[in-house]
């Protein structure tokens, strides 16, 4: 079966080995409450990673998604507070829309002027973050001001279990939202022409044009979807931590990109799967989580994330080079 | 009344600025005929391809398809009429599977939104069966050899209901046996009613496969007719406008001299085993063999590019073991790689910069560069190599293949190299330019007492330029041809004895 030879299978093995090792060092890892909290930590970074995966398959790199997440989250929460609006669906649609529009800006600049995505998204990220702080505000919206509907939504559990001492812990329903989005993206990537056009464009943009793909449409699909996922994940994040911080997500780009690369996507484009990315996110979050459980200082986590990114990039680059010979 | 030709161009002209790329050209392409289009670079071949495929619109003249004039031919219309172009780079998606590369095109034309993988597999299997070849459908295209990728490209063209497949220099990356298979496929296509337009500058292939030949020079059609009316001489004369003479190269008497380069029992990783090789000063020794026979590994090992070499190597009797390129250069070794664009030249830099780069320490003994000396020596090399360019400040990227290769070879003359290793010295170079480069290599070898190791897949090239040719197979030297036994036919025979069965 081709799955056994795929990168996904290798990542799954790495994940299993890492789980066994972490479990040996720290048996607390296997406690259900820890696993639940682990899954919860996957949600926001995972949804962002889906967008980054899409951009990476198309052969680009996106570093603007954290800024778009902040824009979607902070703008929507601020407006909700100002209007005293309490709801869930409309705010999430708005945050998604804001992210999507900002993504459209990325797509437009990158496609129209054939510019390098890394530079464009660095620029748009800085502009958007600056505009949010300059025009919308700089202060946190704390739990006392946060719309209660959002908080309630963030608290939804799929499953609630009871500890020996009587206190309860649950598996957040946001995991289902995340996995639902992942499944949807998987189906789009695997079974639709627009999805395959992303792979084709990432494999060889010139060939994609010659075959007759509308590459402008592909770029719009990629960056609008990535932006929309970012906007959505931003608001989801704030409803899960009951806080909207306009300076949030700084430095998270690296974690998300590391997770996607860890999941087997190629920085050269044309290669990458949703399953791999979901597993990559899980590995990254699990390792960060274990470092915390082992009481290792958070500053050292940056070292670990950076090292993991470099290791993953090296391994995938070696794989891609071998395939090219 | 005979049926109308598939495509007919009538008095077509195309100008770019002041340059007439095509000048009053008429051409008829018949259904199911194998037609060959020959000409040097810049003769208008590519412009013609682009006009037939609808990429360019002619300034004058008209295009008829199936006897009916088509007003404006754009790419979509051209494809709808069954014209498919296979470019040299194949335009495939390297990271995608064979199935997907085959199916995407058709699904796109059908305007589908969803992918039916089962149908895609069925289509792929059927078209490969029509071509009578086997390929792993799930393999990504990047893992296939060039021949395999070409088959995917041909199969994709067939799926697009091609009636005319235009192949641009299809054999440049193929070995002898793969070329044979390509020809078999082209003849099969013909039986299925598909015409092929070969664009090539390789004589032997034109003579072997095509039925009809058209020769272009400087944007004009020079001659055309059934292939039986032509021989190699006539085609060359038509392409270049002059007669080329290809004399055989003979080495000077070397008895009693010390070998310039000697390899004794050299092995390079698992690529080459127990190689014994002697290059005398003034000799040009060829190295023939299929891709993967280990020729490149030997060249790289001599030049210090590989760390996995064992055995003994001597230069002018002195043992050497270069472990890096600077060491190899200092010892007097030089290597012209096969892919000069990606492995050899700095395309955006000038001829001067490209020429002095391997001998910088002579031009910049301290920190600064002695520009006058560098320019003077570059000019001298420029004359010697007969490079045609506006001057030594022209960026190498603007030069033709032949001139770029001259810069590449000239660079090594400036290092005072004593051993020159050439890998594919005239790949992608015009016939006329090719002969001049051969002349230069032979002159330099005689004059400077160079020892040249020439790796090439081009049998006429080896036969005309080498005094000896070593044949390699699977990492070993299996034979040697020299003197009267060194003929194209003998080289071909040595190569085709090597493998049985079809290449993958």
CSV table of N, CA, C and O in Angstrom, one decimal, chain A residues 190-194 196 199-201 203-204 207-208 210-213 217 269-271 320 323-325, chain B residues 79 87 89 91-96 100 104-105 107-108 112-115 117 136 138 140 142-143 156:
chain,number,residue,atom,x,y,z
A,190,UNK,N,-7.8,17.0,-2.2
A,190,UNK,CA,-7.6,15.7,-2.8
A,190,UNK,C,-8.5,15.5,-4.0
A,190,UNK,O,-8.2,14.9,-5.0
A,191,UNK,N,-9.7,16.1,-3.9
A,191,UNK,CA,-10.7,15.7,-4.9
A,191,UNK,C,-11.3,16.8,-5.8
A,191,UNK,O,-12.2,16.5,-6.5
A,192,UNK,N,-10.8,18.0,-5.7
A,192,UNK,CA,-11.3,19.0,-6.5
A,192,UNK,C,-10.2,19.6,-7.4
A,192,UNK,O,-9.0,19.5,-7.1
A,193,UNK,N,-10.6,20.1,-8.6
A,193,UNK,CA,-9.6,20.7,-9.5
A,193,UNK,C,-8.9,21.8,-8.8
A,193,UNK,O,-7.7,22.0,-9.0
A,194,UNK,N,-9.6,22.7,-8.1
A,194,UNK,CA,-8.9,23.8,-7.5
A,194,UNK,C,-7.9,23.4,-6.5
A,194,UNK,O,-6.8,23.9,-6.4
A,196,UNK,N,-6.2,20.5,-6.6
A,196,UNK,CA,-5.1,19.9,-7.4
A,196,UNK,C,-4.3,21.0,-8.0
A,196,UNK,O,-3.1,20.9,-8.3
A,199,UNK,N,-1.4,22.1,-5.9
A,199,UNK,CA,-0.3,21.2,-6.0
A,199,UNK,C,0.4,21.4,-7.3
A,199,UNK,O,1.7,21.5,-7.4
A,200,UNK,N,-0.3,21.6,-8.4
A,200,UNK,CA,0.3,21.8,-9.7
A,200,UNK,C,1.1,23.1,-9.8
A,200,UNK,O,2.2,23.1,-10.2
A,201,UNK,N,0.5,24.1,-9.2
A,201,UNK,CA,1.2,25.4,-9.2
A,201,UNK,C,2.4,25.3,-8.4
A,201,UNK,O,3.5,25.8,-8.8
A,203,UNK,N,4.2,22.7,-7.8
A,203,UNK,CA,5.2,21.8,-8.5
A,203,UNK,C,5.9,22.5,-9.6
A,203,UNK,O,7.1,22.4,-9.7
A,204,UNK,N,5.1,23.3,-10.4
A,204,UNK,CA,5.8,24.0,-11.5
A,204,UNK,C,4.8,25.1,-12.0
A,204,UNK,O,3.9,24.7,-12.8
A,207,UNK,N,4.4,25.2,-15.9
A,207,UNK,CA,3.6,24.1,-16.4
A,207,UNK,C,2.2,24.2,-16.1
A,207,UNK,O,1.3,23.8,-16.9
A,208,UNK,N,1.8,24.7,-14.9
A,208,UNK,CA,0.4,24.8,-14.6
A,208,UNK,C,-0.3,25.8,-15.5
A,208,UNK,O,-1.4,25.6,-16.0
A,210,UNK,N,0.7,26.4,-18.6
A,210,UNK,CA,0.6,25.8,-20.0
A,210,UNK,C,-0.5,24.8,-20.1
A,210,UNK,O,-1.1,24.6,-21.1
A,211,UNK,N,-0.7,24.1,-19.0
A,211,UNK,CA,-1.8,23.1,-19.0
A,211,UNK,C,-3.2,23.7,-19.1
A,211,UNK,O,-4.1,23.2,-19.6
A,212,UNK,N,-3.2,25.0,-18.6
A,212,UNK,CA,-4.5,25.7,-18.7
A,212,UNK,C,-5.1,26.1,-17.4
A,212,UNK,O,-6.3,26.4,-17.4
A,213,UNK,N,-4.4,25.9,-16.3
A,213,UNK,CA,-4.9,26.3,-15.0
A,213,UNK,C,-4.9,27.9,-15.0
A,213,UNK,O,-4.0,28.5,-15.5
A,217,UNK,N,-6.6,32.4,-10.2
A,217,UNK,CA,-7.7,31.9,-9.4
A,217,UNK,C,-7.1,31.0,-8.3
A,217,UNK,O,-7.5,31.0,-7.1
A,269,UNK,N,7.4,23.5,-2.3
A,269,UNK,CA,6.1,23.5,-2.9
A,269,UNK,C,5.8,22.2,-3.6
A,269,UNK,O,6.6,21.3,-3.8
A,270,UNK,N,4.5,22.0,-3.8
A,270,UNK,CA,4.0,20.8,-4.6
A,270,UNK,C,3.8,19.5,-3.7
A,270,UNK,O,3.5,18.5,-4.3
A,271,UNK,N,4.1,19.6,-2.5
A,271,UNK,CA,4.1,18.4,-1.6
A,271,UNK,C,3.6,18.8,-0.2
A,271,UNK,O,4.0,19.8,0.3
A,320,UNK,N,13.5,15.8,-0.7
A,320,UNK,CA,13.1,16.4,-2.0
A,320,UNK,C,14.3,16.4,-3.0
A,320,UNK,O,14.1,16.2,-4.2
A,323,UNK,N,14.7,13.0,-4.5
A,323,UNK,CA,13.7,12.7,-5.5
A,323,UNK,C,14.0,13.4,-6.8
A,323,UNK,O,13.6,13.0,-7.8
A,324,UNK,N,14.7,14.6,-6.7
A,324,UNK,CA,15.0,15.3,-7.9
A,324,UNK,C,16.1,14.7,-8.8
A,324,UNK,O,16.2,15.0,-9.9
A,325,UNK,N,16.9,13.9,-8.2
A,325,UNK,CA,18.1,13.4,-8.9
A,325,UNK,C,17.6,12.3,-9.9
A,325,UNK,O,16.7,11.5,-9.5
B,79,UNK,N,-5.2,24.0,-29.6
B,79,UNK,CA,-5.3,22.7,-28.8
B,79,UNK,C,-6.6,22.0,-29.3
B,79,UNK,O,-6.7,20.8,-29.5
B,87,UNK,N,7.3,20.5,-25.0
B,87,UNK,CA,8.5,21.3,-24.9
B,87,UNK,C,9.7,20.5,-24.3
B,87,UNK,O,9.5,19.4,-23.8
B,89,UNK,N,11.4,20.9,-21.7
B,89,UNK,CA,11.3,20.7,-20.3
B,89,UNK,C,10.1,19.8,-20.0
B,89,UNK,O,9.8,19.6,-18.8
B,91,UNK,N,7.1,20.3,-19.3
B,91,UNK,CA,6.0,21.0,-18.6
B,91,UNK,C,5.2,20.0,-17.8
B,91,UNK,O,4.0,20.1,-17.8
B,92,UNK,N,5.8,19.1,-17.1
B,92,UNK,CA,5.1,18.2,-16.2
B,92,UNK,C,5.2,18.7,-14.8
B,92,UNK,O,5.9,19.6,-14.5
B,93,UNK,N,4.4,18.0,-13.9
B,93,UNK,CA,4.4,18.4,-12.5
B,93,UNK,C,5.2,17.4,-11.7
B,93,UNK,O,4.8,16.3,-11.5
B,94,UNK,N,6.5,17.7,-11.4
B,94,UNK,CA,7.4,16.7,-10.8
B,94,UNK,C,6.9,16.1,-9.6
B,94,UNK,O,7.2,14.9,-9.4
B,95,UNK,N,6.2,16.8,-8.7
B,95,UNK,CA,5.8,16.2,-7.4
B,95,UNK,C,4.5,15.4,-7.5
B,95,UNK,O,4.1,14.8,-6.5
B,96,UNK,N,3.9,15.4,-8.6
B,96,UNK,CA,2.6,14.7,-8.7
B,96,UNK,C,2.8,13.4,-9.4
B,96,UNK,O,3.8,13.2,-10.1
B,100,UNK,N,-1.9,11.6,-12.2
B,100,UNK,CA,-2.4,13.0,-12.2
B,100,UNK,C,-1.9,13.8,-13.3
B,100,UNK,O,-2.6,14.6,-13.9
B,104,UNK,N,-4.9,15.5,-15.4
B,104,UNK,CA,-5.3,16.9,-15.1
B,104,UNK,C,-5.7,17.7,-16.3
B,104,UNK,O,-6.7,18.4,-16.4
B,105,UNK,N,-4.8,17.5,-17.3
B,105,UNK,CA,-5.1,18.1,-18.6
B,105,UNK,C,-6.5,17.9,-19.2
B,105,UNK,O,-7.2,18.8,-19.5
B,107,UNK,N,-9.1,16.7,-17.6
B,107,UNK,CA,-10.2,17.1,-16.7
B,107,UNK,C,-10.4,18.6,-16.8
B,107,UNK,O,-11.5,19.1,-16.8
B,108,UNK,N,-9.2,19.3,-17.0
B,108,UNK,CA,-9.3,20.8,-17.2
B,108,UNK,C,-10.1,21.1,-18.4
B,108,UNK,O,-10.9,22.0,-18.4
B,112,UNK,N,-14.1,20.2,-15.5
B,112,UNK,CA,-14.5,19.6,-14.3
B,112,UNK,C,-14.1,20.3,-13.1
B,112,UNK,O,-13.1,21.0,-13.1
B,113,UNK,N,-14.9,20.2,-12.0
B,113,UNK,CA,-14.6,20.7,-10.7
B,113,UNK,C,-14.0,19.7,-9.8
B,113,UNK,O,-13.2,20.0,-8.9
B,114,UNK,N,-14.4,18.4,-10.0
B,114,UNK,CA,-14.0,17.4,-9.1
B,114,UNK,C,-13.1,16.4,-9.9
B,114,UNK,O,-13.2,16.2,-11.1
B,115,UNK,N,-12.3,15.7,-9.1
B,115,UNK,CA,-11.4,14.7,-9.7
B,115,UNK,C,-12.0,13.3,-9.4
B,115,UNK,O,-12.4,13.0,-8.3
B,117,UNK,N,-10.8,10.0,-9.4
B,117,UNK,CA,-9.5,9.3,-9.5
B,117,UNK,C,-9.6,7.9,-10.2
B,117,UNK,O,-8.7,7.5,-10.8
B,136,UNK,N,4.9,2.9,-13.6
B,136,UNK,CA,4.2,2.9,-12.3
B,136,UNK,C,3.3,4.1,-12.2
B,136,UNK,O,3.8,5.2,-12.2
B,138,UNK,N,1.6,5.3,-9.9
B,138,UNK,CA,1.6,6.1,-8.6
B,138,UNK,C,2.9,6.7,-8.4
B,138,UNK,O,3.1,7.5,-7.4
B,140,UNK,N,5.8,9.4,-8.5
B,140,UNK,CA,5.8,10.8,-8.8
B,140,UNK,C,6.7,11.0,-10.1
B,140,UNK,O,7.7,10.2,-10.2
B,142,UNK,N,8.9,13.1,-10.8
B,142,UNK,CA,10.3,13.4,-10.6
B,142,UNK,C,11.2,12.2,-10.4
B,142,UNK,O,12.4,12.3,-10.6
B,143,UNK,N,10.6,11.1,-10.1
B,143,UNK,CA,11.4,9.9,-9.9
B,143,UNK,C,11.7,9.2,-11.2
B,143,UNK,O,12.4,8.2,-11.2
B,156,UNK,N,0.2,12.3,-22.4
B,156,UNK,CA,-0.7,13.4,-22.1
B,156,UNK,C,-1.2,14.1,-23.3
B,156,UNK,O,-2.4,14.4,-23.4
